[in-house]
PDB file of C-alpha atoms and ligand atoms in Angstrom:
ATOM      1  CA  MET A   1     -52.212  44.982  13.163  1.00  0.00           C
ATOM      2  CA  GLN A   2     -51.252  41.729  11.838  1.00  0.00           C
ATOM      3  CA  LYS A   3     -50.891  40.009  15.083  1.00  0.00           C
ATOM      4  CA  GLN A   4     -54.233  41.352  16.342  1.00  0.00           C
ATOM      5  CA  GLN A   5     -56.141  39.686  13.455  1.00  0.00           C
ATOM      6  CA  PHE A   6     -54.610  36.237  14.231  1.00  0.00           C
ATOM      7  CA  PHE A   7     -54.953  36.772  17.183  1.00  0.00           C
ATOM      8  CA  SER A   8     -58.484  37.162  16.992  1.00  0.00           C
ATOM      9  CA  HIS A   9     -59.516  34.869  14.400  1.00  0.00           C
ATOM     10  CA  LYS A  10     -57.600  31.811  16.758  1.00  0.00           C
ATOM     11  CA  PHE A  11     -59.821  32.728  18.990  1.00  0.00           C
ATOM     12  CA  LYS A  12     -62.648  32.266  17.311  1.00  0.00           C
ATOM     13  CA  GLN A  13     -62.258  28.502  17.061  1.00  0.00           C
ATOM     14  CA  ARG A  14     -62.260  28.304  21.002  1.00  0.00           C
ATOM     15  CA  ILE A  15     -65.317  27.419  22.609  1.00  0.00           C
ATOM     16  CA  LYS A  16     -65.318  31.134  24.038  1.00  0.00           C
ATOM     17  CA  LEU A  17     -66.914  31.480  28.029  1.00  0.00           C
ATOM     18  CA  ASP A  18     -70.094  33.547  28.199  1.00  0.00           C
ATOM     19  CA  PHE A  19     -69.432  36.596  29.993  1.00  0.00           C
ATOM     20  CA  SER A  20     -73.048  37.214  29.907  1.00  0.00           C
ATOM     21  CA  LEU A  21     -73.938  34.030  32.167  1.00  0.00           C
ATOM     22  CA  ILE A  22     -71.721  34.682  34.502  1.00  0.00           C
ATOM     23  CA  LYS A  23     -72.591  36.262  37.854  1.00  0.00           C
ATOM     24  CA  LYS A  24     -71.346  39.926  38.011  1.00  0.00           C
ATOM     25  CA  GLY A  25     -70.965  42.228  40.919  1.00  0.00           C
ATOM     26  CA  ILE A  26     -68.210  42.587  44.256  1.00  0.00           C
ATOM     27  CA  LYS A  27     -67.160  39.228  45.844  1.00  0.00           C
ATOM     28  CA  CYS A  28     -65.533  39.871  49.403  1.00  0.00           C
ATOM     29  CA  PRO A  29     -61.423  39.148  48.802  1.00  0.00           C
ATOM     30  CA  ASN A  30     -61.668  36.712  52.148  1.00  0.00           C
ATOM     31  CA  CYS A  31     -65.061  34.371  52.118  1.00  0.00           C
ATOM     32  CA  LYS A  32     -65.855  35.029  48.572  1.00  0.00           C
ATOM     33  CA  LYS A  33     -69.187  35.759  48.969  1.00  0.00           C
ATOM     34  CA  LEU A  34     -71.057  37.605  46.373  1.00  0.00           C
ATOM     35  CA  TYR A  35     -72.962  40.858  47.180  1.00  0.00           C
ATOM     36  CA  THR A  36     -71.516  40.497  51.238  1.00  0.00           C
ATOM     37  CA  ILE A  37     -69.715  44.134  50.958  1.00  0.00           C
ATOM     38  CA  SER A  38     -71.295  46.964  49.502  1.00  0.00           C
ATOM     39  CA  ILE A  39     -69.299  49.784  48.320  1.00  0.00           C
ATOM     40  CA  GLU A  40     -69.882  53.397  48.815  1.00  0.00           C
ATOM     41  CA  LYS A  41     -69.463  56.353  47.576  1.00  0.00           C
ATOM     42  CA  ASN A  42     -66.447  58.252  49.399  1.00  0.00           C
ATOM     43  CA  LYS A  43     -65.469  55.551  52.023  1.00  0.00           C
ATOM     44  CA  LYS A  44     -62.163  54.199  51.669  1.00  0.00           C
ATOM     45  CA  TYR A  45     -62.828  50.965  54.332  1.00  0.00           C
ATOM     46  CA  MET A  46     -65.730  48.529  53.635  1.00  0.00           C
ATOM     47  CA  ILE A  47     -67.110  45.701  56.105  1.00  0.00           C
ATOM     48  CA  CYS A  48     -68.217  42.078  54.961  1.00  0.00           C
ATOM     49  CA  ILE A  49     -70.911  41.436  56.461  1.00  0.00           C
ATOM     50  CA  GLN A  50     -70.292  37.629  56.399  1.00  0.00           C
ATOM     51  CA  CYS A  51     -67.013  37.577  57.453  1.00  0.00           C
ATOM     52  CA  LYS A  52     -66.469  40.982  58.494  1.00  0.00           C
ATOM     53  CA  ASN A  53     -63.623  41.405  57.316  1.00  0.00           C
ATOM     54  CA  THR A  54     -62.658  45.302  56.740  1.00  0.00           C
ATOM     55  CA  PHE A  55     -60.882  45.618  53.501  1.00  0.00           C
ATOM     56  CA  LYS A  56     -59.803  49.104  51.654  1.00  0.00           C
ATOM     57  CA  ARG A  57     -61.965  49.581  48.550  1.00  0.00           C
ATOM     58  CA  ARG A  58     -58.690  49.337  46.712  1.00  0.00           C
ATOM     59  CA  THR A  59     -58.357  46.162  47.758  1.00  0.00           C
ATOM     60  CA  VAL A  60     -62.025  44.541  47.159  1.00  0.00           C
ATOM     61  CA  TYR A  61     -61.852  46.065  43.284  1.00  0.00           C
ATOM     62  CA  TYR A  62     -58.213  45.000  43.044  1.00  0.00           C
ATOM     63  CA  PHE A  63     -59.179  41.155  44.187  1.00  0.00           C
ATOM     64  CA  ASN A  64     -62.411  41.665  41.624  1.00  0.00           C
ATOM     65  CA  ILE A  65     -60.595  42.701  38.758  1.00  0.00           C
ATOM     66  CA  MET A  66     -57.778  39.899  39.212  1.00  0.00           C
ATOM     67  CA  GLU A  67     -60.440  37.473  39.050  1.00  0.00           C
ATOM     68  CA  LEU A  68     -61.954  38.863  36.282  1.00  0.00           C
ATOM     69  CA  ALA A  69     -58.356  39.020  34.207  1.00  0.00           C
ATOM     70  CA  VAL A  70     -58.319  34.688  35.323  1.00  0.00           C
ATOM     71  CA  ILE A  71     -61.581  34.121  33.519  1.00  0.00           C
ATOM     72  CA  LYS A  72     -61.214  36.303  30.620  1.00  0.00           C
ATOM     73  CA  GLY A  73     -57.794  35.010  29.485  1.00  0.00           C
ATOM     74  CA  GLU A  74     -55.776  34.997  26.427  1.00  0.00           C
ATOM     75  CA  GLU A  75     -59.214  37.447  25.537  1.00  0.00           C
ATOM     76  CA  GLY A  76     -58.763  39.856  27.783  1.00  0.00           C
ATOM     77  CA  PHE A  77     -61.412  42.398  28.828  1.00  0.00           C
ATOM     78  CA  THR A  78     -62.206  46.416  28.448  1.00  0.00           C
ATOM     79  CA  LEU A  79     -62.418  48.623  30.846  1.00  0.00           C
ATOM     80  CA  GLN A  80     -65.892  48.915  30.433  1.00  0.00           C
ATOM     81  CA  GLU A  81     -66.364  45.095  30.881  1.00  0.00           C
ATOM     82  CA  ALA A  82     -64.280  45.721  34.431  1.00  0.00           C
ATOM     83  CA  ILE A  83     -66.914  48.386  35.772  1.00  0.00           C
ATOM     84  CA  GLN A  84     -69.666  46.096  34.985  1.00  0.00           C
ATOM     85  CA  TRP A  85     -67.741  43.344  36.479  1.00  0.00           C
ATOM     86  CA  CYS A  86     -67.464  45.184  39.651  1.00  0.00           C
ATOM     87  CA  GLU A  87     -70.897  47.698  39.236  1.00  0.00           C
ATOM     88  CA  ALA A  88     -68.403  49.918  39.908  1.00  0.00           C
ATOM     89  CA  GLU A  89     -69.475  53.899  40.434  1.00  0.00           C
ATOM     90  CA  ASN A  90     -65.632  54.714  40.573  1.00  0.00           C
ATOM     91  CA  VAL A  91     -64.361  54.415  37.146  1.00  0.00           C
ATOM     92  CA  TYR A  92     -61.072  55.941  38.133  1.00  0.00           C
ATOM     93  CA  SER A  93     -60.466  53.550  41.029  1.00  0.00           C
ATOM     94  CA  VAL A  94     -61.227  50.487  38.042  1.00  0.00           C
ATOM     95  CA  ARG A  95     -58.793  52.369  35.451  1.00  0.00           C
ATOM     96  CA  ARG A  96     -56.051  52.655  38.059  1.00  0.00           C
ATOM     97  CA  ILE A  97     -56.128  49.258  39.363  1.00  0.00           C
ATOM     98  CA  CYS A  98     -56.039  47.995  35.453  1.00  0.00           C
ATOM     99  CA  ASN A  99     -53.287  50.198  34.317  1.00  0.00           C
ATOM    100  CA  GLU A 100     -50.989  49.305  37.376  1.00  0.00           C
ATOM    101  CA  TYR A 101     -51.635  45.593  37.533  1.00  0.00           C
ATOM    102  CA  LEU A 102     -52.368  44.785  34.506  1.00  0.00           C
ATOM    103  CA  GLU A 103     -50.857  44.502  30.683  1.00  0.00           C
ATOM    104  CA  CYS A 104     -52.840  46.652  28.324  1.00  0.00           C
ATOM    105  CA  GLU A 105     -52.903  46.671  24.143  1.00  0.00           C
ATOM    106  CA  GLY A 106     -54.940  49.397  22.329  1.00  0.00           C
ATOM    107  CA  GLN A 107     -54.668  52.776  22.344  1.00  0.00           C
ATOM    108  CA  ARG A 108     -58.235  54.244  22.593  1.00  0.00           C
ATOM    109  CA  TYR A 109     -60.297  50.505  23.162  1.00  0.00           C
ATOM    110  CA  LYS A 110     -57.353  48.901  25.785  1.00  0.00           C
ATOM    111  CA  ARG A 111     -57.927  45.772  26.388  1.00  0.00           C
ATOM    112  CA  TYR A 112     -56.479  44.707  29.636  1.00  0.00           C
ATOM    113  CA  TYR A 113     -54.953  40.640  30.009  1.00  0.00           C
ATOM    114  CA  LEU A 114     -53.048  39.595  33.304  1.00  0.00           C
ATOM    115  CA  LYS A 115     -49.219  39.844  32.720  1.00  0.00           C
ATOM    116  CA  ASN A 116     -47.360  37.010  30.866  1.00  0.00           C
ATOM    117  CA  ILE A 117     -50.089  35.590  30.256  1.00  0.00           C
ATOM    118  CA  GLU A 118     -49.535  32.577  27.236  1.00  0.00           C
ATOM    119  CA  ARG A 119     -51.032  34.015  24.640  1.00  0.00           C
ATOM    120  CA  SER A 120     -50.632  31.807  21.630  1.00  0.00           C
TER     121      SER A 120
HETATM  122 ZN1  LIG B 201     -65.587  37.917  53.435  1.00  0.00          ZN
END
């Protein structure tokens, strides 16, 4: 609890990146273009219309969530933000990836962070 307060206090002194101003949506893990991959329900594979590569849905989500984690850094992010970020309908896929590859803090309102991030 104390650690948490200290943490948020410290963070307020920094210049916060305006999350709402960053373009959201799925980016291609290969050509890094936005909106070239559409994630369809019940489809495990999808094609980027730009570079014509095929990706597993999981790979696409993973890439985009990791990008979010890097942008957010020590601030971390919530599952809701990750879903927004990926414009995901499939909450479970996003949550599974977050739980598997990221560190999390909190019980009910979890925040996710990159593993081994330097949190000062
Ligand atoms: Zn592509």
